[in-house]
Short mmCIF file of C-alpha atoms in Angstrom, two decimals:
data_model
loop_
_atom_site.label_atom_id
_atom_site.label_comp_id
_atom_site.label_asym_id
_atom_site.label_seq_id
_atom_site.Cartn_x
_atom_site.Cartn_y
_atom_site.Cartn_z
CA MET A 825 -66.07 -189.52 -81.41
CA THR A 826 -65.70 -191.66 -84.79
CA TYR A 827 -67.98 -191.20 -87.70
CA ARG A 828 -69.57 -194.91 -87.02
CA LEU A 829 -70.14 -193.64 -83.21
CA LYS A 830 -71.71 -190.59 -84.31
CA PHE A 831 -73.84 -191.99 -86.90
CA THR A 832 -74.86 -195.01 -84.26
CA ALA A 833 -75.70 -192.03 -81.78
CA VAL A 834 -77.77 -190.26 -84.28
CA MET A 835 -79.75 -193.13 -85.49
CA ALA A 836 -80.61 -194.12 -81.93
CA LEU A 837 -81.85 -190.37 -81.33
CA LEU A 838 -83.95 -190.51 -84.37
CA SER A 839 -85.31 -194.01 -83.36
CA THR A 840 -86.19 -192.39 -79.98
CA SER A 841 -87.70 -189.33 -81.56
CA LEU A 842 -89.95 -191.43 -83.65
CA ILE A 843 -91.17 -193.55 -80.86
CA PHE A 844 -91.73 -190.50 -78.62
CA SER A 845 -92.36 -187.76 -80.66
CA PRO A 846 -93.13 -184.14 -79.50
CA VAL A 847 -96.65 -184.49 -80.88
CA GLN A 848 -97.27 -187.77 -78.87
CA ALA A 849 -95.93 -186.12 -75.86
CA ASP A 850 -97.72 -183.07 -76.17
CA ALA A 851 -100.87 -184.99 -76.79
CA GLN A 852 -100.23 -186.96 -73.61
CA LEU A 853 -99.36 -183.90 -71.60
CA PHE A 854 -102.56 -181.88 -72.48
CA LYS A 855 -104.72 -184.95 -72.77
CA ARG A 856 -105.47 -184.02 -76.27
CA SER A 857 -107.18 -186.56 -78.77
CA ARG A 858 -105.43 -188.38 -81.67
CA PRO A 859 -103.33 -186.18 -83.72
CA THR A 860 -104.91 -184.81 -86.78
CA ARG A 861 -103.55 -185.19 -90.27
CA ALA A 862 -102.18 -181.44 -90.11
CA ASN A 863 -100.42 -182.18 -87.12
CA MET A 864 -98.57 -185.24 -88.30
CA GLU A 865 -97.68 -183.60 -91.43
CA LYS A 866 -96.00 -180.86 -89.23
CA GLU A 867 -94.35 -183.33 -86.88
CA ILE A 868 -92.93 -185.02 -90.11
CA GLU A 869 -91.64 -181.59 -91.03
CA ILE A 870 -89.97 -181.19 -87.80
CA LEU A 871 -88.32 -184.48 -87.98
CA ARG A 872 -87.04 -183.72 -91.54
CA PHE A 873 -85.59 -180.54 -89.87
CA ARG A 874 -83.92 -182.79 -87.21
CA VAL A 875 -82.66 -185.26 -89.76
CA ASP A 876 -81.11 -182.50 -91.88
CA SER A 877 -79.41 -180.80 -88.89
CA LEU A 878 -77.89 -184.01 -87.78
CA GLN A 879 -76.76 -185.12 -91.37
CA ARG A 880 -74.95 -181.84 -91.43
CA GLU A 881 -73.18 -182.55 -87.97
CA ILE A 882 -72.14 -186.17 -89.31
CA GLU A 883 -70.83 -184.59 -92.64
CA HIS A 884 -68.88 -181.73 -91.08
CA ASN A 885 -67.90 -183.88 -88.04
CA SER A 886 -68.71 -181.06 -85.68
CA ILE A 887 -71.40 -179.50 -83.73
CA PRO A 888 -72.93 -176.24 -84.92
CA PHE A 889 -72.20 -172.90 -82.93
CA ALA A 890 -75.73 -172.63 -82.27
CA ASP A 891 -75.89 -175.62 -79.98
CA THR A 892 -72.79 -174.65 -77.80
CA ILE A 893 -73.00 -172.91 -74.59
CA SER A 894 -72.19 -169.53 -75.85
CA GLU A 895 -73.41 -169.10 -79.37
CA ASN A 896 -76.96 -168.98 -80.63
CA ASP A 897 -78.48 -168.01 -83.92
CA THR A 898 -80.82 -164.96 -84.32
CA ILE A 899 -84.66 -165.20 -84.50
CA ASN A 900 -84.88 -161.62 -85.96
CA PRO A 901 -86.98 -161.84 -88.92
CA GLY A 902 -85.26 -158.52 -90.46
CA GLY A 903 -81.72 -157.38 -91.12
CA ILE A 904 -80.74 -156.49 -87.55
CA SER A 905 -79.38 -159.50 -85.48
CA PHE A 906 -80.73 -159.02 -82.12
CA PHE A 907 -78.99 -162.02 -80.29
CA GLU A 908 -76.20 -164.02 -81.41
CA THR A 909 -73.99 -164.90 -78.24
CA GLU A 910 -76.67 -165.21 -75.35
CA ASP A 911 -75.12 -168.08 -72.92
CA LEU A 912 -77.31 -171.28 -73.17
CA LEU A 913 -78.17 -173.40 -69.95
CA ASP A 914 -78.52 -177.06 -69.97
CA PRO A 915 -82.08 -177.77 -70.11
CA SER A 916 -81.84 -179.98 -66.89
CA ALA A 917 -80.28 -177.24 -65.02
CA ASN A 918 -81.71 -175.16 -62.41
CA THR A 919 -82.15 -171.42 -62.70
CA ASP A 920 -82.23 -168.43 -60.58
CA SER A 921 -85.65 -168.28 -59.41
CA LEU A 922 -85.59 -168.62 -55.63
CA LEU A 923 -89.47 -170.04 -55.58
CA ASN A 924 -88.42 -172.61 -58.26
CA LEU A 925 -85.30 -173.33 -56.02
CA TRP A 926 -87.60 -173.70 -53.21
CA TYR A 927 -89.67 -176.33 -55.23
CA VAL A 928 -86.68 -178.04 -56.31
CA GLN A 929 -84.97 -178.40 -52.87
CA ARG A 930 -88.26 -180.10 -51.57
CA SER A 931 -89.14 -182.10 -55.03
CA LEU A 932 -92.33 -180.22 -54.65
CA THR A 933 -93.27 -181.90 -51.42
CA LEU A 934 -96.86 -180.95 -50.43
CA ASP A 935 -97.66 -180.22 -46.69
CA GLU A 936 -99.03 -183.52 -46.05
CA GLY A 937 -95.64 -184.97 -47.59
CA ILE A 938 -97.01 -185.93 -50.91
CA SER A 939 -94.64 -185.33 -53.82
CA VAL A 940 -96.23 -183.75 -56.89
CA ASN A 941 -95.31 -183.16 -60.60
CA LEU A 942 -97.10 -179.89 -61.52
CA GLU A 943 -96.38 -180.96 -65.32
CA THR A 944 -97.72 -184.44 -65.57
CA ASP A 945 -100.05 -184.99 -62.27
CA ASN A 946 -103.68 -184.14 -62.20
CA LEU A 947 -104.29 -182.15 -58.94
CA THR A 948 -108.12 -181.90 -57.78
CA SER A 949 -109.88 -179.05 -56.51
CA ASP A 950 -113.40 -178.18 -55.42
CA THR A 951 -113.26 -175.17 -57.77
CA PRO A 952 -114.66 -176.49 -61.37
CA ASP A 953 -112.57 -175.70 -64.45
CA SER A 954 -115.42 -173.68 -65.73
CA VAL A 955 -115.04 -171.33 -62.72
CA LEU A 956 -111.49 -171.08 -63.05
CA ILE A 957 -111.59 -170.40 -66.81
CA LYS A 958 -114.24 -167.80 -66.20
CA ARG A 959 -111.98 -166.03 -63.56
CA LEU A 960 -109.03 -165.74 -65.64
CA LYS A 961 -111.03 -164.23 -68.38
CA ALA A 962 -112.35 -161.83 -65.84
CA ILE A 963 -108.88 -160.68 -64.90
CA ASN A 964 -108.76 -159.00 -68.21
CA SER A 965 -105.00 -159.02 -68.50
CA PHE A 966 -103.22 -157.42 -71.58
CA ILE A 967 -100.93 -160.51 -71.37
CA PRO A 968 -103.06 -163.72 -72.50
CA LEU A 969 -103.74 -166.13 -69.51
CA PRO A 970 -104.42 -169.60 -71.13
CA TYR A 971 -105.90 -172.48 -69.37
CA ASN A 972 -104.78 -176.32 -69.49
CA ASN A 973 -104.06 -179.06 -67.00
CA ILE A 974 -100.70 -177.66 -66.29
CA ILE A 975 -102.15 -174.16 -65.45
CA LYS A 976 -104.66 -175.80 -63.38
CA ASN A 977 -102.11 -177.77 -61.37
CA HIS A 978 -100.09 -174.45 -60.66
CA ILE A 979 -103.36 -172.44 -59.55
CA ILE A 980 -104.15 -175.46 -57.14
CA TYR A 981 -100.48 -175.41 -55.85
CA TYR A 982 -100.63 -171.73 -55.38
CA THR A 983 -104.13 -171.54 -53.74
CA GLN A 984 -103.97 -174.74 -51.82
CA ARG A 985 -100.74 -176.36 -51.58
CA ILE A 986 -98.24 -173.76 -49.89
CA PRO A 987 -100.53 -171.99 -47.26
CA ASN A 988 -97.39 -170.87 -45.13
CA LYS A 989 -95.77 -169.41 -47.95
CA ILE A 990 -98.50 -167.71 -49.93
CA ASP A 991 -99.75 -165.92 -46.93
CA LEU A 992 -96.44 -164.13 -46.53
CA ILE A 993 -96.07 -163.35 -50.35
CA LEU A 994 -99.49 -161.63 -50.42
CA GLY A 995 -98.67 -159.67 -47.37
CA LEU A 996 -95.86 -158.58 -48.93
CA SER A 997 -97.49 -157.73 -52.15
CA SER A 998 -99.43 -154.87 -50.62
CA TYR A 999 -96.31 -152.93 -50.43
CA TYR A 1000 -94.21 -153.77 -53.37
CA LEU A 1001 -96.76 -154.39 -56.21
CA PRO A 1002 -98.01 -150.86 -56.36
CA ILE A 1003 -94.21 -149.78 -56.75
CA PHE A 1004 -93.82 -152.35 -59.76
CA GLU A 1005 -97.08 -151.05 -61.13
CA GLU A 1006 -96.12 -147.55 -61.12
CA ILE A 1007 -92.71 -148.37 -62.90
CA PHE A 1008 -94.01 -150.68 -65.60
CA ASP A 1009 -96.61 -148.04 -66.39
CA GLU A 1010 -93.80 -145.46 -66.61
CA HIS A 1011 -92.24 -147.73 -69.24
CA ASP A 1012 -95.37 -148.20 -70.96
CA MET A 1013 -95.57 -151.87 -70.25
CA PRO A 1014 -98.23 -154.27 -69.06
CA LYS A 1015 -98.84 -153.98 -65.37
CA GLU A 1016 -99.27 -157.79 -64.94
CA LEU A 1017 -95.53 -158.10 -65.24
CA LYS A 1018 -95.39 -157.32 -61.52
CA ALA A 1019 -96.32 -160.87 -60.80
CA MET A 1020 -92.79 -162.10 -62.19
CA ALA A 1021 -91.24 -160.73 -58.93
CA ILE A 1022 -93.30 -163.58 -57.03
CA ILE A 1023 -91.76 -166.21 -59.05
CA GLU A 1024 -88.31 -164.94 -58.84
CA SER A 1025 -88.06 -164.11 -55.36
CA ALA A 1026 -91.10 -164.58 -53.19
CA LEU A 1027 -91.04 -160.61 -52.88
CA ASN A 1028 -87.79 -160.94 -50.79
CA PRO A 1029 -85.69 -157.81 -51.68
CA VAL A 1030 -82.15 -159.42 -50.14
CA ALA A 1031 -82.85 -162.83 -51.80
CA THR A 1032 -79.54 -164.64 -53.15
CA SER A 1033 -79.83 -167.52 -55.08
CA ARG A 1034 -77.21 -170.38 -55.24
CA VAL A 1035 -75.56 -168.77 -58.38
CA ASN A 1036 -75.38 -165.55 -56.61
CA ALA A 1037 -78.35 -163.74 -58.68
CA ARG A 1038 -79.51 -161.11 -56.14
CA GLY A 1039 -82.60 -159.15 -55.13
CA ILE A 1040 -86.35 -159.12 -55.80
CA TRP A 1041 -85.61 -159.58 -59.75
CA GLN A 1042 -82.75 -161.82 -59.21
CA PHE A 1043 -80.38 -160.11 -61.38
CA MET A 1044 -76.90 -161.78 -62.02
CA TYR A 1045 -73.98 -159.21 -61.85
CA ARG A 1046 -73.20 -158.84 -65.50
CA THR A 1047 -76.80 -158.33 -66.59
CA ALA A 1048 -77.34 -155.87 -63.70
CA ARG A 1049 -74.41 -153.87 -64.89
CA GLN A 1050 -75.56 -153.80 -68.36
CA TYR A 1051 -78.92 -152.40 -67.48
CA ASP A 1052 -77.04 -149.54 -65.29
CA LEU A 1053 -77.31 -151.10 -61.65
CA GLU A 1054 -74.74 -149.63 -59.43
CA ILE A 1055 -72.56 -152.60 -57.78
CA THR A 1056 -69.93 -151.35 -55.33
CA SER A 1057 -68.56 -152.26 -51.94
CA TYR A 1058 -71.21 -149.99 -50.45
CA VAL A 1059 -74.02 -150.09 -52.98
CA ASP A 1060 -75.84 -153.10 -54.64
CA GLU A 1061 -78.70 -151.49 -56.57
CA ARG A 1062 -79.70 -155.08 -57.23
CA LEU A 1063 -81.28 -155.03 -53.73
CA ASP A 1064 -83.11 -151.78 -54.25
CA PRO A 1065 -86.63 -152.57 -55.44
CA VAL A 1066 -87.19 -149.39 -57.24
CA ALA A 1067 -83.92 -149.29 -59.29
CA SER A 1068 -83.97 -153.36 -59.94
CA SER A 1069 -87.57 -152.63 -61.17
CA HIS A 1070 -86.56 -150.21 -63.64
CA ALA A 1071 -83.98 -152.58 -64.95
CA ALA A 1072 -86.32 -155.60 -64.88
CA ALA A 1073 -88.76 -153.46 -67.00
CA LYS A 1074 -86.04 -152.42 -69.81
CA TYR A 1075 -84.88 -156.12 -69.76
CA LEU A 1076 -88.25 -157.30 -70.52
CA LYS A 1077 -88.72 -154.35 -73.11
CA ASP A 1078 -85.77 -155.57 -75.12
CA ALA A 1079 -87.11 -159.13 -74.87
CA TYR A 1080 -90.42 -158.20 -76.09
CA THR A 1081 -88.82 -156.22 -79.11
CA ILE A 1082 -86.99 -159.57 -79.97
CA PHE A 1083 -89.65 -162.00 -79.58
CA GLY A 1084 -92.88 -160.01 -80.22
CA ASP A 1085 -94.82 -162.14 -77.60
CA TRP A 1086 -95.22 -161.47 -73.77
CA SER A 1087 -95.12 -165.22 -72.91
CA LEU A 1088 -91.77 -165.81 -74.69
CA ALA A 1089 -90.20 -162.58 -73.35
CA ILE A 1090 -91.43 -163.95 -69.76
CA ALA A 1091 -89.84 -167.47 -70.45
CA SER A 1092 -86.74 -165.64 -71.48
CA TYR A 1093 -86.17 -163.73 -68.13
CA ASN A 1094 -86.17 -167.29 -66.47
CA CYS A 1095 -83.63 -169.01 -68.98
CA GLY A 1096 -82.01 -166.38 -71.29
CA ALA A 1097 -83.12 -165.61 -74.84
CA GLY A 1098 -80.46 -167.83 -76.09
CA ASN A 1099 -82.69 -170.76 -74.77
CA VAL A 1100 -86.08 -169.61 -76.00
CA ASN A 1101 -84.26 -169.04 -79.50
CA LYS A 1102 -83.02 -172.53 -79.46
CA ALA A 1103 -86.48 -173.84 -78.69
CA ILE A 1104 -88.16 -171.80 -81.25
CA ARG A 1105 -85.62 -173.14 -83.95
CA ARG A 1106 -86.20 -176.73 -82.55
CA ALA A 1107 -89.91 -176.33 -82.67
CA GLY A 1108 -89.70 -175.56 -86.56
CA GLY A 1109 -89.78 -171.74 -85.97
CA SER A 1110 -92.87 -171.51 -84.01
CA ARG A 1111 -93.29 -168.33 -81.61
CA ASP A 1112 -96.25 -169.96 -79.81
CA PHE A 1113 -95.21 -170.75 -76.14
CA TRP A 1114 -97.09 -174.06 -76.14
CA THR A 1115 -95.65 -175.09 -79.17
CA ILE A 1116 -92.11 -174.62 -78.18
CA TYR A 1117 -92.95 -175.82 -74.55
CA PRO A 1118 -91.42 -179.24 -74.75
CA TYR A 1119 -88.00 -177.85 -76.03
CA LEU A 1120 -87.56 -175.49 -73.25
CA PRO A 1121 -85.58 -175.93 -70.20
CA ARG A 1122 -87.40 -177.96 -67.55
CA GLU A 1123 -88.11 -175.16 -65.02
CA THR A 1124 -88.64 -172.67 -67.86
CA ARG A 1125 -91.74 -174.96 -68.72
CA GLY A 1126 -93.17 -174.13 -65.51
CA TYR A 1127 -92.43 -170.43 -65.22
CA VAL A 1128 -95.12 -169.08 -67.54
CA PRO A 1129 -97.86 -171.27 -65.60
CA SER A 1130 -96.53 -169.97 -62.38
CA PHE A 1131 -96.97 -166.44 -63.63
CA VAL A 1132 -100.67 -167.22 -64.60
CA ALA A 1133 -101.04 -168.82 -61.08
CA ALA A 1134 -99.40 -165.95 -59.32
CA LEU A 1135 -101.79 -163.52 -61.36
CA TYR A 1136 -104.86 -165.78 -60.50
CA THR A 1137 -103.73 -165.87 -56.65
CA LEU A 1138 -103.47 -162.14 -56.36
CA ALA A 1139 -106.94 -161.69 -57.86
CA TYR A 1140 -108.90 -164.40 -55.90
CA TYR A 1141 -107.05 -165.46 -52.95
CA LYS A 1142 -110.28 -164.35 -51.01
CA ASP A 1143 -112.11 -166.77 -52.76
CA HIS A 1144 -109.88 -169.72 -51.64
CA GLY A 1145 -109.93 -168.50 -47.81
CA ILE A 1146 -106.39 -167.14 -47.98
CA THR A 1147 -105.68 -164.52 -45.51
CA PRO A 1148 -102.50 -162.12 -46.27
CA ARG A 1149 -100.09 -162.22 -43.47
CA GLN A 1150 -99.65 -158.90 -41.72
CA ILE A 1151 -96.05 -157.22 -42.61
CA ALA A 1152 -94.78 -154.32 -40.93
CA MET A 1153 -94.07 -152.10 -43.77
CA PRO A 1154 -94.99 -148.47 -43.62
CA ALA A 1155 -98.02 -147.22 -45.40
CA HIS A 1156 -95.97 -144.33 -46.73
CA VAL A 1157 -92.41 -143.42 -47.22
CA ASP A 1158 -90.82 -140.15 -47.79
CA THR A 1159 -87.48 -139.92 -49.79
CA PHE A 1160 -84.33 -137.78 -48.95
CA GLU A 1161 -81.24 -136.84 -51.00
CA ILE A 1162 -78.14 -137.59 -49.09
CA LYS A 1163 -75.12 -135.66 -50.38
CA LYS A 1164 -72.57 -136.70 -47.53
CA PRO A 1165 -71.71 -140.02 -46.12
CA LEU A 1166 -74.17 -141.18 -43.68
CA HIS A 1167 -74.34 -144.15 -41.31
CA PHE A 1168 -77.61 -146.22 -40.46
CA GLY A 1169 -76.20 -145.88 -36.79
CA GLN A 1170 -76.30 -142.10 -36.87
CA ILE A 1171 -80.02 -142.00 -38.10
CA SER A 1172 -81.03 -144.86 -35.67
CA GLU A 1173 -79.73 -143.22 -32.62
CA LEU A 1174 -80.78 -139.72 -33.66
CA LEU A 1175 -84.13 -140.59 -34.54
CA GLY A 1176 -84.86 -143.58 -32.45
CA ILE A 1177 -85.65 -145.81 -35.38
CA ALA A 1178 -84.33 -149.21 -35.44
CA LYS A 1179 -81.66 -150.04 -38.12
CA GLU A 1180 -83.40 -153.17 -39.08
CA ASP A 1181 -86.34 -150.83 -40.06
CA ILE A 1182 -83.85 -148.48 -42.18
CA ALA A 1183 -82.32 -151.47 -43.69
CA ASP A 1184 -85.81 -152.86 -44.77
CA LEU A 1185 -86.54 -149.76 -46.52
CA ASN A 1186 -83.08 -149.37 -48.08
CA PRO A 1187 -81.52 -152.83 -48.77
CA GLN A 1188 -79.19 -151.47 -51.19
CA TYR A 1189 -76.61 -150.06 -48.69
CA VAL A 1190 -74.84 -153.29 -47.86
CA LYS A 1191 -72.68 -151.87 -45.37
CA GLN A 1192 -75.36 -149.71 -43.52
CA ILE A 1193 -73.53 -146.62 -44.92
CA ILE A 1194 -74.76 -144.19 -47.53
CA PRO A 1195 -71.92 -142.92 -49.44
CA GLY A 1196 -73.33 -139.63 -50.50
CA SER A 1197 -71.56 -136.88 -51.92
CA GLY A 1198 -71.97 -133.45 -53.62
CA ASN A 1199 -71.38 -135.00 -57.00
CA LYS A 1200 -73.47 -138.13 -56.58
CA PRO A 1201 -76.14 -138.03 -54.06
CA TYR A 1202 -77.97 -141.18 -52.85
CA LEU A 1203 -81.63 -141.58 -51.74
CA LEU A 1204 -82.81 -142.63 -48.21
CA ARG A 1205 -86.03 -143.94 -47.72
CA LEU A 1206 -88.00 -143.49 -44.10
CA PRO A 1207 -91.28 -144.17 -42.86
CA PHE A 1208 -93.56 -140.84 -43.01
CA ASN A 1209 -93.61 -140.62 -39.34
CA TYR A 1210 -90.04 -139.87 -38.95
CA THR A 1211 -89.85 -137.16 -42.00
CA THR A 1212 -90.38 -134.16 -39.37
CA LEU A 1213 -87.65 -135.58 -37.03
CA PHE A 1214 -85.26 -135.78 -39.94
CA VAL A 1215 -85.68 -132.52 -41.37
CA ASP A 1216 -85.33 -131.02 -37.99
CA ASN A 1217 -81.93 -132.76 -37.40
CA GLU A 1218 -80.69 -132.83 -40.86
CA LYS A 1219 -77.93 -130.41 -40.17
CA GLN A 1220 -76.46 -132.23 -37.13
CA ILE A 1221 -77.21 -135.75 -38.37
CA PHE A 1222 -74.14 -136.02 -40.40
CA THR A 1223 -71.82 -135.04 -37.68
CA PHE A 1224 -73.42 -136.78 -34.91
CA LYS A 1225 -70.79 -139.41 -33.41
CA ASP A 1226 -69.04 -139.24 -36.92
CA SER A 1227 -65.84 -140.20 -35.25
CA VAL A 1228 -67.38 -143.37 -34.04
CA TYR A 1229 -69.23 -144.38 -37.39
CA PHE A 1230 -66.71 -143.05 -39.76
CA ASN A 1231 -63.30 -144.05 -38.00
CA PRO A 1232 -60.51 -145.50 -40.06
CA ILE A 1233 -61.14 -149.06 -38.81
CA VAL A 1234 -64.74 -149.09 -39.70
CA LEU A 1235 -64.15 -147.55 -42.93
CA ASN A 1236 -61.53 -150.00 -43.88
CA GLU A 1237 -63.51 -153.02 -42.82
CA ALA A 1238 -66.26 -151.74 -45.11
CA LYS A 1239 -63.88 -151.33 -47.87
CA SER A 1240 -62.09 -154.56 -47.60
CA ALA A 1241 -65.30 -156.49 -48.03
CA SER A 1242 -65.53 -156.37 -51.67
CA THR A 1243 -68.48 -157.33 -53.97
CA GLN A 1244 -66.38 -159.80 -55.57
CA THR A 1245 -66.86 -163.48 -54.54
CA ALA A 1246 -64.48 -166.21 -55.66
CA THR A 1247 -65.62 -169.76 -55.63
CA TYR A 1248 -63.19 -172.66 -56.20
CA HIS A 1249 -64.20 -175.80 -58.15
CA THR A 1250 -62.20 -179.14 -58.12
CA VAL A 1251 -62.75 -180.91 -61.48
CA ARG A 1252 -64.24 -184.33 -61.14
CA ARG A 1253 -64.09 -187.22 -63.70
CA GLY A 1254 -66.08 -186.54 -66.81
CA GLU A 1255 -66.31 -183.09 -66.31
CA THR A 1256 -65.41 -180.40 -69.09
CA LEU A 1257 -65.03 -176.62 -69.02
CA SER A 1258 -68.51 -176.15 -70.75
CA HIS A 1259 -70.35 -178.33 -68.18
CA ILE A 1260 -68.71 -176.47 -65.20
CA ALA A 1261 -69.54 -173.02 -67.11
CA GLN A 1262 -73.08 -174.08 -67.22
CA ARG A 1263 -73.16 -175.36 -63.74
CA TYR A 1264 -72.09 -171.82 -62.44
CA ARG A 1265 -73.79 -169.83 -64.96
CA VAL A 1266 -70.71 -168.08 -66.14
CA ARG A 1267 -69.38 -167.61 -69.62
CA LEU A 1268 -67.08 -170.29 -71.00
CA SER A 1269 -64.75 -167.73 -72.25
CA ASP A 1270 -64.66 -165.95 -68.77
CA LEU A 1271 -63.72 -169.39 -67.06
CA GLN A 1272 -60.98 -170.09 -69.52
CA ARG A 1273 -59.57 -166.71 -68.85
CA TRP A 1274 -59.63 -166.58 -65.36
CA ASN A 1275 -57.89 -169.79 -65.19
CA SER A 1276 -55.40 -169.56 -68.02
CA VAL A 1277 -56.70 -172.65 -69.81
CA ARG A 1278 -58.15 -173.31 -73.06
CA SER A 1279 -59.85 -176.98 -73.49
CA ASN A 1280 -57.55 -179.31 -71.50
CA ILE A 1281 -58.29 -179.55 -67.91
CA ARG A 1282 -57.42 -182.59 -65.61
CA ILE A 1283 -59.12 -184.50 -62.70
CA GLY A 1284 -58.45 -182.81 -59.51
CA GLN A 1285 -57.35 -179.35 -60.82
CA ARG A 1286 -58.73 -176.51 -58.99
CA LEU A 1287 -60.51 -173.68 -60.92
CA VAL A 1288 -61.27 -170.21 -59.60
CA ILE A 1289 -64.91 -168.88 -60.77
CA TYR A 1290 -66.00 -165.20 -59.86
CA ARG A 1291 -69.72 -165.38 -59.16
CA ASN A 1292 -70.40 -161.78 -58.69
CA GLY A 1293 -68.61 -159.75 -61.30
CA GLU A 1294 -64.88 -159.64 -62.59
CA PRO A 1295 -61.65 -159.69 -60.47
CA SER A 1296 -60.04 -156.49 -60.10
CA SER A 1297 -57.35 -157.13 -62.71
CA SER A 1298 -60.02 -158.27 -65.23
CA ARG A 1299 -61.78 -154.95 -64.72
CA THR A 1300 -58.55 -152.86 -65.18
CA THR A 1301 -57.86 -154.96 -68.39
CA ALA A 1302 -61.43 -154.31 -69.64
CA SER A 1303 -61.60 -150.73 -68.90
CA ALA A 1304 -58.14 -150.26 -70.52
CA ASN A 1305 -59.55 -151.71 -73.78
CA PRO A 1306 -63.01 -150.04 -73.91
CA PRO A 1307 -64.81 -150.31 -77.45
CA SER A 1308 -63.45 -147.71 -79.92
CA THR A 1309 -65.79 -144.86 -80.28
CA THR A 1310 -66.00 -141.12 -81.87
CA SER A 1311 -68.38 -138.53 -81.01
CA SER A 1312 -70.19 -136.27 -83.30
CA GLY A 1313 -73.52 -133.97 -82.95
CA GLY A 1314 -73.80 -134.51 -79.19
CA TYR A 1315 -73.70 -138.41 -79.34
CA LEU A 1316 -71.18 -141.14 -78.63
CA LEU A 1317 -70.86 -143.18 -81.86
CA TYR A 1318 -69.70 -146.72 -82.67
CA THR A 1319 -68.66 -148.06 -86.04
CA VAL A 1320 -70.13 -151.44 -86.79
CA LYS A 1321 -67.85 -154.23 -87.26
CA LYS A 1322 -68.18 -157.26 -89.12
CA GLY A 1323 -70.19 -159.98 -87.09
CA ASP A 1324 -71.66 -157.20 -84.60
CA THR A 1325 -75.20 -157.46 -83.48
CA LEU A 1326 -77.30 -154.57 -81.75
CA TRP A 1327 -77.51 -156.82 -78.75
CA GLU A 1328 -73.74 -157.42 -78.41
CA ILE A 1329 -73.13 -153.56 -79.32
CA SER A 1330 -75.36 -152.71 -76.47
CA ARG A 1331 -73.56 -154.84 -74.00
CA LYS A 1332 -70.35 -152.98 -74.56
CA PHE A 1333 -71.87 -150.04 -72.97
CA ASN A 1334 -73.07 -150.09 -69.37
CA GLY A 1335 -76.44 -148.46 -69.08
CA VAL A 1336 -77.16 -148.74 -72.76
CA THR A 1337 -79.94 -151.28 -73.65
CA LEU A 1338 -80.97 -152.73 -77.11
CA ASN A 1339 -84.18 -150.41 -77.25
CA ASP A 1340 -81.88 -147.30 -76.47
CA ILE A 1341 -79.94 -147.83 -79.65
CA MET A 1342 -82.88 -148.70 -81.81
CA ARG A 1343 -84.72 -145.41 -80.55
CA LEU A 1344 -81.63 -143.13 -80.90
CA ASN A 1345 -80.97 -144.53 -84.69
CA GLY A 1346 -84.68 -144.79 -85.77
CA PHE A 1347 -84.09 -148.66 -86.19
CA THR A 1348 -87.15 -151.13 -86.77
CA LYS A 1349 -86.98 -154.83 -86.96
CA SER A 1350 -86.73 -154.59 -90.67
CA SER A 1351 -83.78 -152.14 -90.70
CA LYS A 1352 -80.37 -153.44 -91.70
CA ILE A 1353 -77.05 -152.45 -90.46
CA LEU A 1354 -73.79 -153.05 -92.18
CA PRO A 1355 -70.05 -152.93 -91.18
CA GLY A 1356 -68.51 -149.52 -91.28
CA LYS A 1357 -71.92 -147.85 -90.33
CA LYS A 1358 -71.68 -145.48 -87.58
CA ILE A 1359 -74.70 -145.56 -84.99
CA ARG A 1360 -75.61 -143.74 -82.08
CA ILE A 1361 -75.18 -145.22 -78.62
CA LYS A 1362 -75.93 -142.32 -76.21
CA PRO A 1363 -76.20 -138.62 -75.78
CA LEU A 1364 -72.99 -136.93 -74.42
#
């Protein structure tokens, strides 16, 4: 793009910004009165910030790294850089959330066939605003629960417009939410975060999104591995409600460490910390969710309102005449350690329990095989009424029809079904590698490596995209070049390099989180790390 074309585009953008300023849009969105002088002065500062940024772009004839698909500036006020390379999404792109995807697929179509926009429309309810506000306050949530027209629309949608879905969610909640509450309490985090699973997957433990995020907490492969979830041909812990909840708690704790605000941490779970960081910068540095609201991706703007509406619905569904659907989940579950290979079929035949019932409680075993061993036992969950029968038959259950369930044909079929999923994309006119990476939610550098390309692609070219982790050759390469470490004092040590951030360092080691590194090294937000410094990664 020439300088003249860039200048024309910038002037058009500025003129649009002046006509439809964020303050005006915000005022229309929340039905506010005429902006005050203070608001106008703040708006002028934001526009000046935009002009300076665009002027720098013109002068340097390039776009800052912070606005590309894979680079992002840090919001950490201290010396530690928490995030610098979080992948960013196009603000108009869909996210992983299945409930959001369900909305998108139906264009928010109501049962009576009327399409609604929860951001701008005014849904009506027999419940007065004053009652809704009073009820939200009565929840006494540790996480602030605000009220405005957008929140109101989401509450009405949850309580009145999806009766055939919300009753199922409420039925499942009686089984899953106590599990989540216990786990968040263990991590010393607000129990209200349990409602996020409703937004993510409608409490479906085997949910899979269009971009292959999986499980009740909708983890992508790379993030799941970072937070120590096991993914093999036999086991996918993203589908384990307990293991994935621990991972979600660790992720949210890291996000709260970065942002210092639960609403922003919740929003980052939906669109990534990079997009939240970008919105903060565009809003002039504000960390108030409703101030950065216009700058967030479209679906993330509805994520926190959905969270508030889900919490409200859990507390007051009876007041809206909603009856939870009865779900056939056991009242109590017992857990067993399995130290030998065991097939669901062996359990089913010997104990008289349906394999489907076993799978409901153990969805992480994707081949119906528990690959237990003496070195690495796995957990089996069974309804309490089968506990005595399992204990009585525990010695013989592992050899029961083992020649049938563990014959070479069965094992080879299970092993051949890799967790790796390859997708192929044919390049169309106008597409770029960045756009394709955004569409499939993969890193641009990964897309380039998988296809041995740098930047030039042609129309009709077929690109391979691995949507569930790395191909085996890439995994071998990665494992052959692990990060350089040393050991001392019973800890694995890493030497900080120029450009390193704590977030990126944590991502080099599976099962190591940002908060793990901070805790082991006594870091705070005001701490500084310098190249050459040795930091603890994990105990040996």
